[in-house]
């Protein structure tokens, strides 16, 4: 498992995109381009018909990807060549039902074989994970990433920190994806509060990060941040692959 | 503790749980900790019972349908939920949840609706309490159910079109969940059926359990026996069936029939017969049985009845099905429409097309002649007049 840590002073930038969008076979091309452009790690979404935690942009990309025929079976077929082309950490992100139908054990093994570092499944609750799946994840060296929100209690955050071994997904606010980060004092105080808990896992902020300003704001007290909707939105433009370096540059430089 | 009721972890056998994103955890946890406490409070019970009596019009009659009985050769009673205020059983639950929301200090209510019955029942109790209300409804359903949209608006509710996915009930539920994620502190989500994360399936079943509680008393008065031999109810998500079965679950001698919508036929590709076509999976926060592809994508169901047009069933129903306690069967559009007309002609009662599915199954049961049967007449057919008129070319 690759470690999520800063190699220099600059915060880590992670990019989310949906597998199979805009084209069925665009997954690895986008991943490779992102690594070359300087993204520090990746989240590849596997699409689901009912993505309740997502706003319109990722709903749309999921719908198109499913229409293109994307399935977990096809995704893992594509990911067989992942590590020939991409060396930065890669996480898969999606909803629990496709994983249950694929089979949790088979899913974890497929992740391991593909060289995937971990998974983020927002609707897999901590209780079920511990009771049923933790052992399978650990056997396959797969990290399960938990989410923390402004409403998560300190006790629960401590528990999440103990169960985590890669990073903690810190939600910028209680919201679905694709909203704009509230850059006010409240958000700052929240990031600082979690920072000051001195957790053993690095904090990566997600939801509402769209540009350099929000990226920097989110990284002040954390290890880095994730951009999803703002990146996915650009994938329906002409020559989207060629425009990736410019986008990453606009955030990191 | 009944093996058919939810356990302390929120499960019915392998079904149930709370498969929700962390953003909803505090809301659902708050409900989980408070719902039984609040429901047990004397002031809650008094207000709930008073509203059910004076506002909803309960107890709803248990009517001995003589001509229907004669036709099928059994003693058939109809539990008249169609006579409730707003025309269906849905209001039993919305009264309960609005009182709960009030005691939790919530300032805003959201709900999902398919045909609009639950939306109307929610808008009604919000008007009653002067609480802000937003109802999510699929864009396609808004077009199909104009009178119910008008009723909700007249009562001051905001009706928000769900424009994602297939633009029907499943997507309205997704949108309501997204709203709740974005408004976690002051908003309560009134789910309309026995679906969703624990404790919703149990909470809604408890509010609907008044149906079987009354039935037992009324049957005792009329026949000298508390229990019928057979109980029938239709199932979409399954709230009227959950209420109709509730107090009979542990009396294994009472045969339970849950009637799903087969649409154009179970194998037609246009159906909502979840137990026949579905597999175990997770939708809208609980593990249950749902119609899905091999890849775990949810399949859009079909039924002429908007209230049964849902790709899943509540986790308790999944458990009653799997354990064999309930008989899960299905009825096609055609069978339901004819049963609806038949009740109208035999008894002078126009049933909702949902309830017509339960009635249609009477024909499939080989009665010996001495059985006592209760059918839950979950709603009235006013909302379906257009459909009936078109179907029979009146």
Coordinates of C-alpha atoms in Angstrom, one line a residue:
Chain A
X1 CA 0.0 0.0 0.0
X2 CA 1.4 3.4 -1.0
X3 CA 1.6 5.9 1.8
X4 CA -0.3 9.2 1.6
X5 CA 2.2 11.8 2.7
X6 CA 3.7 15.1 1.7
X7 CA 7.2 14.7 0.1
X8 CA 7.7 18.5 0.0
X9 CA 6.0 21.4 1.7
X10 CA 3.3 21.6 -1.0
X11 CA -0.1 20.1 -0.2
X12 CA -1.2 16.9 -2.0
X13 CA -3.6 17.2 -4.9
X14 CA -5.9 14.3 -5.6
X15 CA -8.3 14.1 -8.6
X16 CA -11.5 12.2 -8.8
X17 CA -13.0 11.1 -12.1
X18 CA -15.6 8.5 -13.1
X19 CA -14.4 5.4 -14.8
X20 CA -16.0 5.0 -18.3
X21 CA -16.6 8.7 -18.7
X22 CA -16.6 10.4 -21.2
X23 CA -15.7 7.2 -23.1
X24 CA -15.7 3.6 -21.9
X25 CA -12.0 3.2 -22.4
X26 CA -10.9 6.7 -21.3
X27 CA -10.2 5.5 -17.7
X28 CA -6.4 4.8 -18.1
X29 CA -5.7 7.6 -20.5
X30 CA -7.0 10.1 -17.9
X31 CA -5.2 8.4 -15.1
X32 CA -1.9 8.5 -16.9
X33 CA -2.3 12.1 -18.0
X34 CA -3.1 13.2 -14.5
X35 CA 0.0 11.5 -13.1
X36 CA 2.2 13.1 -15.8
X37 CA 0.6 16.5 -15.0
X38 CA 1.5 16.3 -11.4
X39 CA -1.5 14.9 -9.5
X40 CA -0.4 13.3 -6.3
X41 CA -3.0 10.5 -6.1
X42 CA -6.2 9.5 -7.8
X43 CA -9.7 8.4 -7.0
X44 CA -11.4 6.5 -9.8
X45 CA -15.2 6.3 -9.4
X46 CA -17.1 3.2 -10.4
X47 CA -20.5 4.3 -11.5
X48 CA -23.8 3.5 -9.8
X49 CA -27.4 4.2 -10.8
X50 CA -28.4 5.9 -7.6
X51 CA -25.5 8.0 -6.3
X52 CA -27.2 9.8 -3.4
X53 CA -24.1 11.6 -2.1
X54 CA -23.4 13.2 -5.5
X55 CA -24.5 16.4 -7.1
X56 CA -25.5 16.9 -10.7
X57 CA -22.0 16.7 -12.3
X58 CA -21.0 13.3 -10.9
X59 CA -24.6 12.0 -11.3
X60 CA -24.3 12.9 -15.0
X61 CA -20.9 11.3 -15.4
X62 CA -22.1 8.1 -13.7
X63 CA -25.2 8.0 -16.0
X64 CA -23.1 8.4 -19.1
X65 CA -20.5 5.8 -17.9
X66 CA -23.3 3.3 -17.3
X67 CA -24.7 4.1 -20.7
X68 CA -21.2 3.4 -22.2
X69 CA -21.4 0.0 -20.6
X70 CA -19.1 0.4 -17.7
X71 CA -19.2 -2.3 -15.0
X72 CA -16.9 -3.4 -12.3
X73 CA -15.9 -6.4 -14.4
X74 CA -14.9 -4.1 -17.3
X75 CA -13.2 -1.7 -14.9
X76 CA -11.0 -4.4 -13.4
X77 CA -10.2 -5.6 -16.9
X78 CA -9.0 -2.0 -17.7
X79 CA -7.1 -1.8 -14.4
X80 CA -5.0 -4.9 -15.3
X81 CA -2.7 -2.4 -17.0
X82 CA -2.9 0.3 -14.4
X83 CA 0.5 -0.3 -12.8
X84 CA 2.3 -0.4 -16.2
X85 CA 1.3 3.2 -16.6
X86 CA 0.6 4.8 -13.3
X87 CA 2.7 4.8 -10.1
X88 CA 0.9 7.3 -7.8
X89 CA -1.6 5.9 -5.3
X90 CA -5.0 5.0 -6.7
X91 CA -8.3 4.6 -4.8
X92 CA -11.6 3.3 -6.1
X93 CA -14.7 5.2 -5.0
X94 CA -18.3 4.1 -5.4
X95 CA -21.4 2.8 -3.7
X96 CA -21.8 -0.5 -1.9
X97 CA -24.4 -2.3 -4.0
X98 CA -22.3 -2.9 -7.1
X99 CA -19.6 -4.2 -4.7
X100 CA -22.0 -6.6 -3.0
X101 CA -23.2 -8.0 -6.3
X102 CA -19.6 -8.4 -7.5
X103 CA -18.8 -10.1 -4.2
X104 CA -16.8 -8.3 -1.5
X105 CA -14.0 -10.9 -1.4
X106 CA -13.7 -11.0 -5.2
X107 CA -13.7 -7.2 -5.3
X108 CA -10.9 -6.9 -2.7
X109 CA -8.8 -9.5 -4.5
X110 CA -9.4 -7.7 -7.9
X111 CA -8.3 -4.4 -6.2
X112 CA -5.2 -6.0 -4.9
X113 CA -4.3 -7.6 -8.2
X114 CA -4.7 -4.3 -10.0
X115 CA -2.5 -2.5 -7.5
X116 CA -5.3 -0.4 -6.1
X117 CA -4.4 1.1 -2.7
X118 CA -7.7 1.5 -1.1
X119 CA -11.4 2.2 -1.5
X120 CA -13.9 4.8 -0.5
X121 CA -17.5 3.5 -0.2
X122 CA -19.6 6.3 1.4
X123 CA -22.6 4.1 2.1
X124 CA -20.7 1.3 3.7
X125 CA -21.1 2.1 7.4
X126 CA -18.5 1.6 10.0
X127 CA -20.5 -1.0 11.9
X128 CA -21.0 -3.2 8.8
X129 CA -17.4 -2.7 7.8
X130 CA -16.1 -3.9 11.2
X131 CA -18.5 -6.8 11.5
X132 CA -18.4 -8.2 8.0
X133 CA -15.6 -6.8 5.8
X134 CA -12.6 -5.5 7.8
X135 CA -10.8 -8.9 7.8
X136 CA -11.3 -9.3 4.0
X137 CA -10.0 -5.8 3.3
X138 CA -6.9 -6.3 5.5
X139 CA -6.1 -9.7 4.1
X140 CA -5.9 -8.0 0.7
X141 CA -3.8 -5.0 2.0
X142 CA -6.7 -2.7 1.0
X143 CA -7.3 0.5 2.9
X144 CA -10.9 1.5 3.6
X145 CA -11.3 5.2 3.7
X146 CA -13.8 6.7 6.2
X147 CA -15.4 10.1 5.9
X148 CA -15.6 12.7 8.6
X149 CA -18.1 15.6 8.5
X150 CA -18.5 18.8 10.5
X151 CA -21.1 16.9 12.5
X152 CA -19.0 13.9 13.3
X153 CA -18.5 13.6 17.1
X154 CA -15.0 13.6 18.5
X155 CA -15.5 10.1 19.8
X156 CA -16.5 8.8 16.4
X157 CA -13.5 10.6 14.8
X158 CA -11.2 8.8 17.2
X159 CA -12.7 5.5 16.3
X160 CA -12.4 6.2 12.6
X161 CA -8.8 7.2 13.1
X162 CA -8.1 3.8 14.8
X163 CA -9.8 1.9 12.0
X164 CA -8.0 3.8 9.2
X165 CA -4.6 3.1 7.8
X166 CA -4.2 5.4 4.8
X167 CA -6.0 8.8 5.1
X168 CA -9.2 10.3 6.5
X169 CA -11.6 11.9 4.0
X170 CA -12.5 15.2 5.6
X171 CA -15.7 16.6 4.2
X172 CA -15.5 20.3 3.8
X173 CA -19.2 20.7 4.8
X174 CA -22.3 18.6 5.1
X175 CA -23.2 18.5 1.4
X176 CA -23.4 16.5 -1.7
X177 CA -20.5 16.8 -4.2
X178 CA -20.1 19.8 -6.5
X179 CA -21.0 22.6 -4.1
X180 CA -18.7 25.5 -3.5
X181 CA -16.5 25.5 -0.5
X182 CA -17.6 27.9 2.2
X183 CA -14.3 29.8 2.8
X184 CA -15.6 31.5 5.9
X185 CA -14.3 31.3 9.5
X186 CA -16.5 28.4 10.4
X187 CA -14.9 26.1 7.8
X188 CA -11.5 27.2 9.0
X189 CA -12.3 26.6 12.6
X190 CA -13.6 23.1 11.7
X191 CA -10.4 22.2 9.8
X192 CA -8.3 23.5 12.7
X193 CA -10.3 21.6 15.3
X194 CA -9.7 18.3 13.5
X195 CA -6.1 19.2 12.8
X196 CA -5.6 19.9 16.5
X197 CA -6.9 16.4 17.4
X198 CA -3.5 15.2 16.1
X199 CA -4.8 12.1 14.5
X200 CA -2.4 9.4 13.3
X201 CA -3.9 9.5 9.7
X202 CA -3.4 12.3 7.3
X203 CA -6.4 14.5 6.5
X204 CA -7.5 15.0 2.9
X205 CA -10.3 17.4 2.3
X206 CA -13.0 16.7 -0.3
X207 CA -16.2 18.2 -1.6
X208 CA -16.4 21.8 -2.7
X209 CA -12.7 22.1 -3.9
X210 CA -12.7 23.5 -7.4
X211 CA -9.7 25.9 -7.9
X212 CA -6.5 27.2 -6.5
X213 CA -8.1 29.4 -3.9
X214 CA -10.3 26.7 -2.5
X215 CA -7.5 24.1 -2.7
X216 CA -5.1 26.3 -0.7
X217 CA -7.8 27.1 1.8
X218 CA -8.6 23.5 2.3
X219 CA -4.9 22.6 2.6
X220 CA -4.0 25.1 5.3
X221 CA -4.6 22.6 8.2
X222 CA -4.5 19.4 6.2
X223 CA -2.3 17.2 4.0
X224 CA -4.1 18.0 0.8
X225 CA -7.4 18.1 -1.0
X226 CA -9.5 16.3 -3.7
X227 CA -11.0 17.9 -6.7
X228 CA -13.9 16.0 -8.3
X229 CA -16.9 17.8 -9.9
X230 CA -14.7 20.7 -11.2
X231 CA -12.5 18.3 -13.0
X232 CA -15.2 15.9 -14.3
X233 CA -17.0 18.9 -15.7
X234 CA -14.0 19.5 -18.0
X235 CA -14.1 16.0 -19.5
X236 CA -16.9 16.8 -21.9
X237 CA -14.8 19.4 -23.6
X238 CA -13.0 18.9 -26.9
X239 CA -9.5 17.6 -26.5
X240 CA -10.1 17.1 -22.8
X241 CA -6.9 15.0 -22.4
X242 CA -4.7 17.7 -23.8
X243 CA -6.2 20.2 -21.3
X244 CA -5.4 18.2 -18.2
X245 CA -1.9 19.6 -17.6
X246 CA -3.1 23.1 -17.8
X247 CA -5.8 22.4 -15.2
X248 CA -3.4 20.7 -12.7
X249 CA -1.0 23.6 -13.2
X250 CA -3.7 26.2 -12.5
X251 CA -4.2 24.5 -9.0
X252 CA -0.7 23.6 -8.0
X253 CA 1.5 26.4 -9.2
Chain B
X1 CA -39.0 -10.4 21.1
X2 CA -40.6 -11.5 17.9
X3 CA -38.2 -12.9 15.3
X4 CA -40.1 -11.0 12.7
X5 CA -39.4 -7.6 14.3
X6 CA -36.3 -5.5 14.1
X7 CA -33.4 -6.5 16.5
X8 CA -31.3 -4.0 18.6
X9 CA -28.8 -3.7 15.7
X10 CA -31.4 -2.6 13.2
X11 CA -31.8 -5.8 11.3
X12 CA -34.6 -8.2 10.4
X13 CA -32.6 -11.5 9.9
X14 CA -30.0 -10.5 7.3
X15 CA -32.0 -7.4 6.1
X16 CA -32.1 -3.8 7.2
X17 CA -29.3 -1.9 8.8
X18 CA -28.3 1.7 8.0
X19 CA -26.3 1.9 4.8
X20 CA -25.9 5.6 4.7
X21 CA -23.1 8.0 4.0
X22 CA -21.5 9.6 7.0
X23 CA -23.2 12.9 6.3
X24 CA -26.5 11.3 7.4
X25 CA -25.1 9.5 10.4
X26 CA -25.9 12.2 13.0
X27 CA -29.5 12.6 11.8
X28 CA -30.2 8.8 11.7
X29 CA -28.4 8.2 14.9
X30 CA -30.5 10.9 16.6
X31 CA -33.7 9.2 15.4
X32 CA -32.4 5.9 16.4
X33 CA -31.8 7.1 20.0
X34 CA -35.0 9.0 20.3
X35 CA -37.8 7.4 18.4
X36 CA -38.9 4.8 20.9
X37 CA -38.5 7.2 23.8
X38 CA -40.6 9.9 22.2
X39 CA -43.2 7.4 21.0
X40 CA -43.6 6.1 24.6
X41 CA -44.1 9.6 26.0
X42 CA -47.6 10.1 27.4
X43 CA -48.0 13.5 25.7
X44 CA -47.0 12.0 22.4
X45 CA -49.5 9.1 22.6
X46 CA -52.3 11.4 23.7
X47 CA -51.7 13.8 20.8
X48 CA -51.2 11.0 18.3
X49 CA -54.4 9.2 19.3
X50 CA -56.4 12.3 19.5
X51 CA -55.3 13.4 15.9
X52 CA -56.0 9.9 14.6
X53 CA -59.5 10.0 16.1
X54 CA -60.6 13.6 15.4
X55 CA -58.5 14.5 12.4
X56 CA -58.0 11.3 10.4
X57 CA -61.3 9.7 11.4
X58 CA -60.1 6.6 13.1
X59 CA -60.9 3.9 13.8
X60 CA -61.4 3.1 10.2
X61 CA -64.3 0.7 9.7
X62 CA -63.9 -3.0 9.3
X63 CA -66.6 -3.7 6.7
X64 CA -68.1 -7.1 6.0
X65 CA -68.3 -7.1 2.2
X66 CA -71.3 -9.4 1.7
X67 CA -71.6 -9.6 -2.1
X68 CA -67.8 -10.0 -2.4
X69 CA -67.9 -12.7 0.2
X70 CA -70.7 -14.5 -1.7
X71 CA -68.8 -14.4 -4.9
X72 CA -65.6 -15.9 -3.5
X73 CA -67.1 -18.2 -0.9
X74 CA -65.4 -16.8 2.2
X75 CA -66.2 -14.2 4.8
X76 CA -64.4 -11.2 3.6
X77 CA -63.8 -8.0 5.5
X78 CA -62.3 -4.8 4.1
X79 CA -60.2 -2.7 6.4
X80 CA -61.3 0.7 5.2
X81 CA -58.1 2.8 5.2
X82 CA -59.6 4.5 2.1
X83 CA -61.9 6.4 4.5
X84 CA -59.1 8.2 6.3
X85 CA -58.6 11.9 5.7
X86 CA -56.6 12.3 2.5
X87 CA -57.8 9.0 1.3
X88 CA -55.2 6.4 2.2
X89 CA -53.3 4.8 5.1
X90 CA -50.3 7.1 4.4
X91 CA -51.6 9.7 6.9
X92 CA -51.2 7.3 9.9
X93 CA -47.4 7.6 9.4
X94 CA -47.2 11.3 8.6
X95 CA -49.1 12.2 11.7
X96 CA -46.7 10.1 13.8
X97 CA -43.6 11.5 12.1
X98 CA -44.7 15.2 12.3
X99 CA -45.2 14.8 16.1
X100 CA -41.8 13.2 16.3
X101 CA -40.2 15.9 14.2
X102 CA -41.8 18.6 16.4
X103 CA -40.3 17.0 19.5
X104 CA -36.9 16.8 17.9
X105 CA -37.1 20.6 17.3
X106 CA -37.0 20.3 13.5
X107 CA -38.2 23.3 11.5
X108 CA -38.5 21.9 8.0
X109 CA -39.9 18.7 6.6
X110 CA -39.0 17.0 3.3
X111 CA -40.6 14.0 1.7
X112 CA -40.6 11.9 -1.5
X113 CA -43.7 10.9 -3.3
X114 CA -44.6 8.7 -6.3
X115 CA -48.3 9.0 -7.1
X116 CA -48.5 11.9 -4.6
X117 CA -50.5 10.2 -1.8
X118 CA -47.6 10.3 0.7
X119 CA -46.8 13.9 -0.6
X120 CA -50.3 15.0 0.1
X121 CA -50.4 13.3 3.5
X122 CA -47.1 15.0 4.4
X123 CA -48.2 18.5 3.1
X124 CA -51.4 18.0 5.1
X125 CA -49.7 17.4 8.5
X126 CA -47.3 20.3 7.7
X127 CA -50.2 22.6 7.1
X128 CA -51.8 21.3 10.3
X129 CA -48.6 22.2 12.3
X130 CA -47.5 25.2 10.4
X131 CA -44.2 23.7 9.4
X132 CA -42.3 24.4 6.1
X133 CA -42.6 21.5 3.7
X134 CA -40.8 20.4 0.5
X135 CA -41.9 17.4 -1.4
X136 CA -39.7 15.7 -4.1
X137 CA -41.6 14.2 -6.9
X138 CA -40.3 12.7 -10.2
X139 CA -40.7 15.1 -13.2
X140 CA -42.7 12.4 -15.0
X141 CA -45.0 11.8 -12.0
X142 CA -45.7 15.5 -11.6
X143 CA -47.1 15.4 -15.1
X144 CA -49.1 12.2 -14.5
X145 CA -50.5 13.2 -11.1
X146 CA -51.6 16.8 -11.5
X147 CA -54.5 16.8 -9.0
X148 CA -52.2 15.6 -6.2
X149 CA -49.6 18.2 -7.1
X150 CA -52.3 20.8 -6.9
X151 CA -53.4 19.6 -3.4
X152 CA -49.9 19.8 -2.1
X153 CA -49.4 23.3 -3.5
X154 CA -52.7 24.4 -2.1
X155 CA -51.6 23.3 1.4
X156 CA -48.5 25.4 1.1
X157 CA -45.9 22.7 0.2
X158 CA -43.2 23.3 -2.3
X159 CA -43.2 20.5 -4.9
X160 CA -39.7 20.0 -6.3
X161 CA -39.3 18.1 -9.5
X162 CA -36.7 15.3 -9.4
X163 CA -35.1 15.5 -12.8
X164 CA -32.3 12.9 -12.3
X165 CA -32.3 9.3 -13.5
X166 CA -35.7 8.0 -14.6
X167 CA -37.6 10.9 -13.0
X168 CA -39.9 8.8 -10.9
X169 CA -40.2 7.6 -7.2
X170 CA -36.7 6.1 -6.9
X171 CA -35.2 9.4 -8.1
X172 CA -37.5 11.5 -5.9
X173 CA -36.2 9.4 -2.9
X174 CA -32.6 10.1 -4.1
X175 CA -33.2 13.8 -4.3
X176 CA -34.9 13.9 -0.8
X177 CA -31.8 12.1 0.6
X178 CA -29.5 14.6 -1.1
X179 CA -31.6 17.5 0.4
X180 CA -31.2 15.9 3.8
X181 CA -27.4 15.6 3.4
X182 CA -27.3 19.3 2.6
X183 CA -29.7 20.4 5.4
X184 CA -28.8 18.1 8.3
X185 CA -29.6 20.1 11.3
X186 CA -33.1 21.6 11.0
X187 CA -34.7 19.2 8.6
X188 CA -36.6 16.0 9.2
X189 CA -37.2 13.5 6.3
X190 CA -40.6 11.9 6.5
X191 CA -40.1 8.7 4.5
X192 CA -43.4 7.4 3.3
X193 CA -42.9 3.6 3.4
X194 CA -41.2 0.9 5.5
X195 CA -37.9 1.5 3.6
X196 CA -34.8 3.5 4.3
X197 CA -32.1 3.2 7.0
X198 CA -33.0 1.8 10.5
X199 CA -35.0 3.0 12.4
X200 CA -37.3 4.1 9.5
X201 CA -38.7 0.7 8.6
X202 CA -39.6 -0.1 12.2
X203 CA -40.8 3.4 13.0
X204 CA -43.2 3.5 10.0
X205 CA -44.4 0.0 10.7
X206 CA -45.2 1.0 14.3
X207 CA -47.2 4.1 13.1
X208 CA -49.1 1.9 10.6
X209 CA -49.6 -0.9 13.1
X210 CA -52.8 0.8 14.2
X211 CA -54.3 -1.0 11.2
X212 CA -53.9 -4.5 12.6
X213 CA -54.5 -3.3 16.2
X214 CA -57.9 -2.0 15.3
X215 CA -58.6 -5.0 13.0
X216 CA -58.1 -7.4 15.9
X217 CA -60.5 -5.5 18.2
X218 CA -63.1 -5.1 15.5
X219 CA -63.0 -8.7 14.4
X220 CA -63.4 -9.8 18.0
X221 CA -66.5 -7.7 18.3
X222 CA -68.0 -9.0 15.1
X223 CA -67.0 -12.6 15.1
X224 CA -65.9 -13.5 18.6
X225 CA -62.4 -14.2 17.3
X226 CA -59.4 -11.9 17.2
X227 CA -57.6 -13.5 14.3
X228 CA -58.8 -14.0 10.7
X229 CA -57.5 -17.0 8.8
X230 CA -56.1 -14.9 5.9
X231 CA -54.9 -11.4 5.6
X232 CA -54.1 -9.7 2.3
X233 CA -52.4 -6.4 1.5
X234 CA -50.6 -4.9 -1.5
X235 CA -46.8 -4.2 -1.4
X236 CA -44.8 -1.5 -3.1
X237 CA -42.4 -0.4 -0.4
X238 CA -44.9 -2.2 1.9
X239 CA -46.2 0.2 4.5
X240 CA -49.9 -0.7 4.5
X241 CA -48.9 -4.4 4.5
X242 CA -46.5 -3.9 7.4
X243 CA -49.3 -2.2 9.4
X244 CA -51.9 -4.8 8.3
X245 CA -49.5 -7.7 9.3
X246 CA -48.0 -6.2 12.4
X247 CA -50.1 -7.7 15.2
X248 CA -50.6 -11.0 13.3
X249 CA -46.9 -11.8 12.7
X250 CA -46.5 -14.0 15.7
X251 CA -49.8 -15.9 15.2
X252 CA -48.5 -18.3 12.6
X253 CA -52.0 -19.6 12.0
X254 CA -52.9 -16.4 10.3
X255 CA -51.9 -16.7 6.7
X256 CA -50.3 -13.5 5.3
X257 CA -50.5 -12.6 1.6
X258 CA -48.4 -9.7 0.3
X259 CA -49.4 -8.8 -3.2
X260 CA -46.8 -7.2 -5.5
X261 CA -47.5 -5.5 -8.9
X262 CA -46.6 -7.8 -11.8
X263 CA -47.2 -5.0 -14.3
X264 CA -47.5 -6.5 -17.7
X265 CA -46.5 -9.9 -16.3
X266 CA -43.6 -11.1 -14.1
X267 CA -41.5 -12.1 -17.2
X268 CA -42.6 -9.3 -19.5
X269 CA -39.7 -7.0 -18.6
X270 CA -42.2 -4.5 -17.4
X271 CA -43.0 -5.4 -13.8
X272 CA -42.5 -4.4 -10.2
X273 CA -42.7 -7.9 -8.7
X274 CA -39.6 -7.4 -6.5
X275 CA -39.5 -10.7 -4.7
X276 CA -39.9 -12.6 -8.0
X277 CA -37.4 -10.6 -9.9
X278 CA -35.1 -9.1 -7.3
X279 CA -31.9 -10.2 -5.5
X280 CA -30.4 -9.1 -2.2
X281 CA -28.8 -5.7 -2.2
X282 CA -28.7 -2.2 -0.8
X283 CA -31.0 0.6 -1.8
X284 CA -31.9 3.8 0.0
X285 CA -30.1 2.9 3.1
X286 CA -31.1 -0.7 3.9
X287 CA -30.2 -4.2 2.8
X288 CA -33.2 -5.8 1.3
X289 CA -34.4 -7.4 -2.0
X290 CA -34.3 -5.2 -5.0
X291 CA -34.6 -5.4 -8.8
X292 CA -31.1 -4.9 -10.2
X293 CA -28.8 -5.9 -13.0
X294 CA -26.0 -8.4 -12.5
X295 CA -23.7 -5.4 -12.0
X296 CA -25.8 -4.1 -9.1
X297 CA -27.4 -1.2 -10.9
X298 CA -31.0 -0.6 -9.9
X299 CA -33.6 -1.5 -12.5
X300 CA -36.6 0.8 -13.1
X301 CA -39.8 -1.1 -12.3
X302 CA -43.1 -0.8 -14.0
X303 CA -46.7 -1.0 -12.7
X304 CA -49.9 0.8 -13.8
X305 CA -50.1 1.7 -10.1
X306 CA -47.7 4.5 -9.2
X307 CA -47.8 3.5 -5.5
X308 CA -46.4 0.0 -6.3
X309 CA -43.9 1.2 -8.8
X310 CA -40.8 0.8 -6.6
X311 CA -37.8 -1.5 -7.3
X312 CA -37.4 -2.6 -3.7
X313 CA -39.4 -3.7 -0.7
X314 CA -38.9 -2.9 3.0
X315 CA -36.4 -5.0 4.8
X316 CA -39.0 -6.5 7.1
X317 CA -40.9 -7.8 4.0
X318 CA -37.6 -9.2 2.6
X319 CA -37.3 -11.1 5.9
X320 CA -41.0 -12.3 5.9
X321 CA -40.5 -13.5 2.4
X322 CA -37.2 -15.2 3.0
X323 CA -38.3 -16.8 6.3
X324 CA -41.5 -18.1 4.6
X325 CA -43.7 -16.3 7.1
X326 CA -45.4 -14.3 4.3
X327 CA -46.7 -15.5 0.9
X328 CA -45.3 -13.0 -1.6
X329 CA -47.3 -13.2 -4.8
X330 CA -48.1 -10.9 -7.7
X331 CA -51.0 -9.5 -9.8
X332 CA -50.9 -8.0 -13.3
X333 CA -52.2 -4.6 -14.3
X334 CA -55.1 -6.3 -16.1
X335 CA -56.1 -8.5 -13.1
X336 CA -55.9 -5.5 -10.8
X337 CA -58.0 -3.2 -13.0
X338 CA -60.8 -5.8 -13.2
X339 CA -60.7 -6.5 -9.5
X340 CA -61.1 -2.7 -9.0
X341 CA -64.1 -2.5 -11.2
X342 CA -65.5 -5.7 -9.6
X343 CA -65.4 -4.1 -6.1
X344 CA -67.0 -1.0 -7.4
X345 CA -69.9 -3.0 -9.0
X346 CA -70.4 -5.4 -6.0
X347 CA -69.9 -3.1 -3.1
X348 CA -70.1 0.5 -4.4
X349 CA -66.5 1.2 -3.3
X350 CA -63.9 2.5 -5.8
X351 CA -60.5 1.3 -4.6
X352 CA -57.1 2.7 -5.4
X353 CA -55.4 0.6 -8.0
X354 CA -52.8 -0.3 -5.4
X355 CA -55.5 -1.9 -3.2
X356 CA -57.0 -3.5 -6.3
X357 CA -53.9 -5.7 -6.5
X358 CA -54.7 -7.2 -3.1
X359 CA -58.4 -7.6 -4.0
X360 CA -57.4 -9.4 -7.3
X361 CA -55.6 -12.1 -5.4
X362 CA -58.9 -13.3 -3.8
X363 CA -59.6 -15.1 -7.1
X364 CA -56.4 -17.1 -6.8
X365 CA -57.0 -18.5 -3.3
X366 CA -58.9 -21.8 -3.2
X367 CA -61.3 -21.1 -0.4
X368 CA -63.1 -23.9 1.4
X369 CA -65.9 -21.7 2.4
X370 CA -65.4 -21.2 6.2
X371 CA -62.4 -18.8 6.1
X372 CA -62.4 -15.3 7.6
X373 CA -60.4 -13.0 5.4
X374 CA -59.3 -9.4 5.8
X375 CA -58.2 -7.3 2.9
X376 CA -56.5 -4.0 3.6
X377 CA -58.2 -1.5 1.4
X378 CA -55.3 0.9 1.6
X379 CA -56.7 3.8 -0.4
X380 CA -59.6 5.1 -2.4
X381 CA -59.7 5.3 -6.2
X382 CA -60.5 9.0 -6.8
X383 CA -56.9 9.7 -7.8
X384 CA -57.1 6.8 -10.3
X385 CA -60.4 7.7 -12.1
X386 CA -58.5 8.8 -15.2
X387 CA -56.8 5.5 -15.4
X388 CA -59.9 3.5 -14.8
X389 CA -61.8 5.5 -17.4
X390 CA -59.2 5.1 -20.0
X391 CA -58.7 1.4 -19.3
X392 CA -62.4 0.5 -19.5
X393 CA -63.1 3.1 -22.2
X394 CA -66.0 4.5 -20.1

